[in-house]
mmCIF file of C-alpha atoms in Angstrom:
data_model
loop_
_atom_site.group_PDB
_atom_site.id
_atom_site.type_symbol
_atom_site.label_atom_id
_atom_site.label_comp_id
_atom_site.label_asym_id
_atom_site.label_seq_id
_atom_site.Cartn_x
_atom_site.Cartn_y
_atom_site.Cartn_z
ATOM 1 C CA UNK A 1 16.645 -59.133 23.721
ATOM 2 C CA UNK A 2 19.302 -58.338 26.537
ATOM 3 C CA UNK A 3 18.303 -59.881 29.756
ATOM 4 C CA UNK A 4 17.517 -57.508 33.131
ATOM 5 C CA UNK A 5 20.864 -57.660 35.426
ATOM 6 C CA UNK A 6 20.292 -59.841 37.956
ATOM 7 C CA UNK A 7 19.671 -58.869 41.709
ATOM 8 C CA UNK A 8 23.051 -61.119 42.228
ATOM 9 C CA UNK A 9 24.958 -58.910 39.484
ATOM 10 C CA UNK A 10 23.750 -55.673 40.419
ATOM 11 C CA UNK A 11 25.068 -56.634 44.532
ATOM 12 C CA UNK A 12 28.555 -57.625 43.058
ATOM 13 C CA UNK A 13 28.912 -54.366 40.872
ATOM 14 C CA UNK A 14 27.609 -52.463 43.821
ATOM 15 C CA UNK A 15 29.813 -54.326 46.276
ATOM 16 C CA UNK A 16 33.207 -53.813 43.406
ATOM 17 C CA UNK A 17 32.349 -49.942 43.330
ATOM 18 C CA UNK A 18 32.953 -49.315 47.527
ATOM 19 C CA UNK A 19 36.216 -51.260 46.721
ATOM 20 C CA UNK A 20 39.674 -49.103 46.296
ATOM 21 C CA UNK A 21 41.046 -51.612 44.045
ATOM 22 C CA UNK A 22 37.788 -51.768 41.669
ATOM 23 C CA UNK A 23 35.880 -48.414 42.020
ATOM 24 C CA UNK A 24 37.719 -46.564 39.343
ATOM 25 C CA UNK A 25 36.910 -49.157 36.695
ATOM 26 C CA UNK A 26 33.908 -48.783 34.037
ATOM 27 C CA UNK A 27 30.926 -50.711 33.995
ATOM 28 C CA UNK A 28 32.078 -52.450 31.079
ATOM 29 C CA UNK A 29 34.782 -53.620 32.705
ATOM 30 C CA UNK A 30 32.810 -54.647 35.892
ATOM 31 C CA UNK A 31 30.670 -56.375 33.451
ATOM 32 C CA UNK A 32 33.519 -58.492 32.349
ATOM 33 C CA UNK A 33 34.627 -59.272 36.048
ATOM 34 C CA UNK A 34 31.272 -60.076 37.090
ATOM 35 C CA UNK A 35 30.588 -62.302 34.013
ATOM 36 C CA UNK A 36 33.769 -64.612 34.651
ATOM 37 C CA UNK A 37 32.794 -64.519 38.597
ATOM 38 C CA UNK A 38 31.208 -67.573 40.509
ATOM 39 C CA UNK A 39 29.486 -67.197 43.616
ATOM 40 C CA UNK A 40 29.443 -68.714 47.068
ATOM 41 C CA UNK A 41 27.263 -68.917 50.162
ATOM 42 C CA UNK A 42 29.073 -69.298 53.756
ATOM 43 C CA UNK A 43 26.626 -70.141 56.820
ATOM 44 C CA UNK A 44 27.871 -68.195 59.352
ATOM 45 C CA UNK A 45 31.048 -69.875 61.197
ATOM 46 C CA UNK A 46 31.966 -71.733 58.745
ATOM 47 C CA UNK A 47 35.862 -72.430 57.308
ATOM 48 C CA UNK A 48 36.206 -70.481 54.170
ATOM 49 C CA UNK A 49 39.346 -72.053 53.359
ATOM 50 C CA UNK A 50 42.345 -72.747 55.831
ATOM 51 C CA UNK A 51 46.095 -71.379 56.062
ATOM 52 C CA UNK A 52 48.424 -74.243 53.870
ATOM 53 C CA UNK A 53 45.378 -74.852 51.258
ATOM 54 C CA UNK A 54 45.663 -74.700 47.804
ATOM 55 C CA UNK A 55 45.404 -71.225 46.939
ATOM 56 C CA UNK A 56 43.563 -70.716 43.690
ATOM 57 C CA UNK A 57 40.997 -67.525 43.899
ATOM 58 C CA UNK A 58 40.571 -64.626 45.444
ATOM 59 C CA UNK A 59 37.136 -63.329 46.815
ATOM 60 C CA UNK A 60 35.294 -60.368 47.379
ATOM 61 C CA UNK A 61 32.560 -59.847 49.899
ATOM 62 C CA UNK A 62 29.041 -59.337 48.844
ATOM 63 C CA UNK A 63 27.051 -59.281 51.880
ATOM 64 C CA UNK A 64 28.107 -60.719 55.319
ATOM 65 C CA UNK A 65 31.380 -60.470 57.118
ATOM 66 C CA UNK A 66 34.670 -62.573 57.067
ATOM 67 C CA UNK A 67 37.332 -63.047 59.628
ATOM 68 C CA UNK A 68 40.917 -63.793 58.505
ATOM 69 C CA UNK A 69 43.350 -65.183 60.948
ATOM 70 C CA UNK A 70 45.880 -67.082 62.399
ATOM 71 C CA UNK A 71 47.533 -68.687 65.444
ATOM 72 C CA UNK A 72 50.460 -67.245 67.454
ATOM 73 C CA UNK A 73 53.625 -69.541 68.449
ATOM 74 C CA UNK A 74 52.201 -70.570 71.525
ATOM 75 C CA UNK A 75 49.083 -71.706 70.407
ATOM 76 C CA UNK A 76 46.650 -67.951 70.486
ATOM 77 C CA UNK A 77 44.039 -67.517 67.517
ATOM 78 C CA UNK A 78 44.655 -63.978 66.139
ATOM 79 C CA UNK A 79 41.879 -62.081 64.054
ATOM 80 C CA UNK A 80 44.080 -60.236 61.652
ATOM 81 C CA UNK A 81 41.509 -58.269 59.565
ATOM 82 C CA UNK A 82 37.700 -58.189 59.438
ATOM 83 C CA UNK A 83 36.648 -58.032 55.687
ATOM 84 C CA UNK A 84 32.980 -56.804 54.762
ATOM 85 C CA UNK A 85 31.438 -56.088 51.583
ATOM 86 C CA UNK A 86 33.656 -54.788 48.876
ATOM 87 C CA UNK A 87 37.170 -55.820 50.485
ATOM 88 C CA UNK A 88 38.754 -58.812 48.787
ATOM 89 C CA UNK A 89 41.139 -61.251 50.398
ATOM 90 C CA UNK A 90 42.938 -64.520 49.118
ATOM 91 C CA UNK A 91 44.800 -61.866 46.435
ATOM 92 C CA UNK A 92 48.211 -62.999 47.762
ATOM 93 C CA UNK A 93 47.219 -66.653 47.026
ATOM 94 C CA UNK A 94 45.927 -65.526 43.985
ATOM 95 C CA UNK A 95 49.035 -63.888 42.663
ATOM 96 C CA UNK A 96 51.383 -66.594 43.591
ATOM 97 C CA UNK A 97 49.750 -69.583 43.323
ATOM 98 C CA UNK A 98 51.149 -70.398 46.679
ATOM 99 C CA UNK A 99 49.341 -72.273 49.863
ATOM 100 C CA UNK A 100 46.666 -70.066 51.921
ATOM 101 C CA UNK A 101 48.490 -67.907 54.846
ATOM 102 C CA UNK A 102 46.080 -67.579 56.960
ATOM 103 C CA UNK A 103 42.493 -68.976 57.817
ATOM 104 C CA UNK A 104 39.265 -67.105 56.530
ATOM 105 C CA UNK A 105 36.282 -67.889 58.738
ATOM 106 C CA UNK A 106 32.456 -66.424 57.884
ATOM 107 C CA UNK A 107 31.950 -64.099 61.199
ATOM 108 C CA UNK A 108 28.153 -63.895 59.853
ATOM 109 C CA UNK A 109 26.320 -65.528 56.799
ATOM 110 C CA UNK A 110 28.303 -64.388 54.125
ATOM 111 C CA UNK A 111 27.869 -64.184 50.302
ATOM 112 C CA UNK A 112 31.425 -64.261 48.696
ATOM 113 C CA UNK A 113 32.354 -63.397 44.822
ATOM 114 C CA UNK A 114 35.034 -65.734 43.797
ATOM 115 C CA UNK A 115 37.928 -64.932 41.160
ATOM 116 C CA UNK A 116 39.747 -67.629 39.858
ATOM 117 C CA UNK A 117 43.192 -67.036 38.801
ATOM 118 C CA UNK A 118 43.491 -68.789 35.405
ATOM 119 C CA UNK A 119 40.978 -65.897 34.831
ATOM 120 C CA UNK A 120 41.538 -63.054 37.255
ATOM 121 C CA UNK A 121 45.152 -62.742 36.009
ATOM 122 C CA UNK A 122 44.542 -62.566 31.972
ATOM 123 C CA UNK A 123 42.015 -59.697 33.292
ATOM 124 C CA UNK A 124 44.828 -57.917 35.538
ATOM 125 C CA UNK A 125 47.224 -58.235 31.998
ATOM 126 C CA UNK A 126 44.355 -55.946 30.284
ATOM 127 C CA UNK A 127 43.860 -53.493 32.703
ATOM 128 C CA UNK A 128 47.543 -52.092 33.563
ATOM 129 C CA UNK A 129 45.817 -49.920 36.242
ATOM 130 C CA UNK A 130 44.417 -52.693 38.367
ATOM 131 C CA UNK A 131 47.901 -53.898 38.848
ATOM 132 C CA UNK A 132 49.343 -50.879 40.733
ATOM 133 C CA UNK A 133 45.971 -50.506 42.889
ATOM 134 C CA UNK A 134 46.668 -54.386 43.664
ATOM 135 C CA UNK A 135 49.878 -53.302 45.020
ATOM 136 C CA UNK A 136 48.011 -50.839 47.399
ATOM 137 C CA UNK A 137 45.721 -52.796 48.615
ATOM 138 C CA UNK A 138 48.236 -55.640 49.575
ATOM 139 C CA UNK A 139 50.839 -52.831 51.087
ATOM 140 C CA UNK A 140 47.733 -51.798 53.138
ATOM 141 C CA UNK A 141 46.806 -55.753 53.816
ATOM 142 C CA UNK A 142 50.597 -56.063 55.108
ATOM 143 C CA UNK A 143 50.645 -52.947 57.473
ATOM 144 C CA UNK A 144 47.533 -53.791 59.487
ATOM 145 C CA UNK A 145 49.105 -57.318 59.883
ATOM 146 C CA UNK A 146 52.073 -55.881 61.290
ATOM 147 C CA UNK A 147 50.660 -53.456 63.186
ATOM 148 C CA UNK A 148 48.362 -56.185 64.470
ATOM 149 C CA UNK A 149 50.707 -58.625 65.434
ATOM 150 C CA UNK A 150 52.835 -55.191 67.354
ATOM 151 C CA UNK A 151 49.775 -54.973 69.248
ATOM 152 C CA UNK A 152 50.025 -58.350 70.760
ATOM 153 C CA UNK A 153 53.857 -58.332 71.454
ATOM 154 C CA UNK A 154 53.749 -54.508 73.300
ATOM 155 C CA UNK A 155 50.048 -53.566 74.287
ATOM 156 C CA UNK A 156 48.525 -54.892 77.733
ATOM 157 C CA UNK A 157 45.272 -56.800 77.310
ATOM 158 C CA UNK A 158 43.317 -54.068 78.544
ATOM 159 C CA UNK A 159 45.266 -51.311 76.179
ATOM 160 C CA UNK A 160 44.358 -53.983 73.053
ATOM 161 C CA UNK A 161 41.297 -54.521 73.998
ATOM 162 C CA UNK A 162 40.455 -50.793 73.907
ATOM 163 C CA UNK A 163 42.192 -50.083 70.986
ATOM 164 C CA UNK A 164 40.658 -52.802 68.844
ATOM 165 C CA UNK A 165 37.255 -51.538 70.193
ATOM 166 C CA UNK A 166 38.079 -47.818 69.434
ATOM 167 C CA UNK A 167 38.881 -49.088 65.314
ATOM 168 C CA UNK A 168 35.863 -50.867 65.208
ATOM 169 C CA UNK A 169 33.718 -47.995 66.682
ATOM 170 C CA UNK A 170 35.551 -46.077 63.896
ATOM 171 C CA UNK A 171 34.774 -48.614 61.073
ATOM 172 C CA UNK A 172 31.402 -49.927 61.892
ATOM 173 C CA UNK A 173 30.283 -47.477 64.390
ATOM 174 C CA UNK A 174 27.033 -45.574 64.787
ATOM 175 C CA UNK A 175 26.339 -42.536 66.884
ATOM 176 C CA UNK A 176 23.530 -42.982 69.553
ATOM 177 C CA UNK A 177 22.145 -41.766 72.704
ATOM 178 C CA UNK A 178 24.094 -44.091 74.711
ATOM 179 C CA UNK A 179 26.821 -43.457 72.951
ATOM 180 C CA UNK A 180 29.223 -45.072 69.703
ATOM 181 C CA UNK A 181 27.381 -48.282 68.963
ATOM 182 C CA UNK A 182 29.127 -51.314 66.781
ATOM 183 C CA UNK A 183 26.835 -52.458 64.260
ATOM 184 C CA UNK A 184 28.436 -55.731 64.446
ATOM 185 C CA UNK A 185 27.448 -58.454 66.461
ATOM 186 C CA UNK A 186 31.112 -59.846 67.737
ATOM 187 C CA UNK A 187 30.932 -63.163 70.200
ATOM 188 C CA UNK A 188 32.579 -63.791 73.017
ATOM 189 C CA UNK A 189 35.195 -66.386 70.467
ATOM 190 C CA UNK A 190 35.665 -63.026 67.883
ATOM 191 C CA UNK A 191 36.452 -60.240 70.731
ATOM 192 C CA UNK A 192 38.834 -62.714 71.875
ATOM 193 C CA UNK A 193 40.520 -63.760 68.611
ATOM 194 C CA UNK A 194 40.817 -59.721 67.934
ATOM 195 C CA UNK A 195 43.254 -59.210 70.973
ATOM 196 C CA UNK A 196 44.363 -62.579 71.282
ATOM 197 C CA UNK A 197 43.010 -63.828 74.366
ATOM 198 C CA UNK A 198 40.821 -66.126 76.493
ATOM 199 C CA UNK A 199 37.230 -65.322 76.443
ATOM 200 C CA UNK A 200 37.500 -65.489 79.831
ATOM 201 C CA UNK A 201 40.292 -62.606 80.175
ATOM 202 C CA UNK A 202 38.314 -60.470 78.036
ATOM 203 C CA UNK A 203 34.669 -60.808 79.688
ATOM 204 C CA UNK A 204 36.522 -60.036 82.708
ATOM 205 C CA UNK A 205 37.875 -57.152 81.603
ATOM 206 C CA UNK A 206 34.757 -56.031 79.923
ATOM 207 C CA UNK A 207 32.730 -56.726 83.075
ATOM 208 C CA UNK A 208 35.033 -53.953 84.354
ATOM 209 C CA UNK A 209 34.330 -51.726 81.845
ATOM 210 C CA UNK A 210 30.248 -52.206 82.381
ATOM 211 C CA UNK A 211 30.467 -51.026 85.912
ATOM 212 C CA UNK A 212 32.656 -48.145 85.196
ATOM 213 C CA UNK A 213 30.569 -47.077 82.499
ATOM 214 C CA UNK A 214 32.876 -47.061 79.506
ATOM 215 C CA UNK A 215 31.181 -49.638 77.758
ATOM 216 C CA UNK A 216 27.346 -51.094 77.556
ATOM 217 C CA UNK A 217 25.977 -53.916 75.557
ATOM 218 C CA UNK A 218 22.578 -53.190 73.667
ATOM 219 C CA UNK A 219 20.549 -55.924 71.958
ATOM 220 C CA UNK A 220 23.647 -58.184 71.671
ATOM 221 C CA UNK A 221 25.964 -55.169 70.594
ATOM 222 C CA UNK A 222 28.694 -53.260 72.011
ATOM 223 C CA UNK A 223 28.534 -49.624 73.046
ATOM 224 C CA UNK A 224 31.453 -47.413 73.600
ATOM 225 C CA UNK A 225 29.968 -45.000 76.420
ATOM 226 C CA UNK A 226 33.598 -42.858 76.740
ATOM 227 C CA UNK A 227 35.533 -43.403 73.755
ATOM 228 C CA UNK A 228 37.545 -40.781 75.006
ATOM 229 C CA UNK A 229 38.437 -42.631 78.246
ATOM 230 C CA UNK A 230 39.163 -45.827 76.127
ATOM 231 C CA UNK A 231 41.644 -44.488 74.208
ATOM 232 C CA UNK A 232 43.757 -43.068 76.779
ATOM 233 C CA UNK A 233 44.546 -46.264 77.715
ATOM 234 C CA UNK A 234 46.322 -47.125 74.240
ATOM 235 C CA UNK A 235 47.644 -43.644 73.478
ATOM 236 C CA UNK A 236 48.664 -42.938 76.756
#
């Protein structure tokens, strides 16, 4: 008698479906992913793994959030991507076999899928198709790390600040009375890793923003009041 899918199994599949690089495979095949899958439960904050570690899986999120970063020359934490369920990171690791470059922090409690290579990359040799959706996904990975990093080196605080408030209004945001709320709950540490900051530069600047009435905080989130007025000062 075949066993029920587990609540577990039927989060990953639904979790692989939202991704671009597995939504256009068959449930069969998802099977087959899932079954050779392990899973793993981050408390929120902690170190997922760290940039130079031994790079041997890749992951996908289930439920939860995960911050991958790095530090700037002179010393600046950088938030390069926020990953939530259904993106994957650790691929380039994965592919290579190379060190970790970057760090991968749980922004919230986080449950992670995890791909190991000595099986993720017989599966990628069956399936021709994953391999040039792979490709995407990594092209896309290495634009928004470049256009990240551009941010820093040209944009004001108060211009990157806006700007990385504006994308996350667009990505996680939810119309309301008071205007575009962020269904994320970002700390003082994550707004400041985002723009590469001080949390002290950026609560300032926000502080600004309250009294001018661009932005509002509701039960521990973030509301855009005039996203309009916040993104003239990037695209200005």
């Amino acid at each position: 008698m075949t066993r029920p899918p587990r609540r577990l199994d039927l989060m990953k599949r639904d979790a692989l479906l939202t991704s671009p690089f597995f939504q256009n495979m068959l449930h069969h095949e998802l099977d087959e992913l899932i079954a050779v899958s392990t899973d793993h439960r981050v408390p929120r904050g902690a170190i997922i793994f760290s940039k130079g570690d031994a790079g041997t899986s890749m992951m996908v999120v289930l439920m939860g959030q995960v911050r991958v970063g790095s530090s700037t020359l002179d010393g600046r934490e950088v938030t390069l991507n926020l990953m939530g369920p259904g993106e994957i990171f650790g691929e380039f690791s994965l592919l290579d076999g190379k060190p970790r470059s970057a760090d991968a922090v749980a922004a919230e409690a986080t449950t992670l899928m995890v791909l190991e290579r000595r099986v993720f990359l017989p599966f990628l040799v069956r399936h021709e198709g994953l391999v040039e959706r792979l490709l995407v996904v990594l092209c896309d990975r290495l634009r928004k790390t470049s256009v990240a990093l551009e941010e820093i080196s040209l944009l004001g605080l108060p211009a990157r600040l806006a700007l990385r408030l504006v994308k996350l209004a667009e990505d996680y945001g939810a119309e309301g009375p008071g205007g575009m709320r962020i269904s994320l709950k970002l700390s003082q540490r994550d707004l400041s890793t985002l723009v590469a900051s001080t949390r002290e530069s950026v609560n300032k600047q926000l502080r600004v923003w309250r009294e001018s009435g661009l932005v509002a905080t509701q039960d521990g989130h973030l509301v855009l009041r005039d996203v309009v007025a916040l993104r003239s000062l990037f695209e200005s």
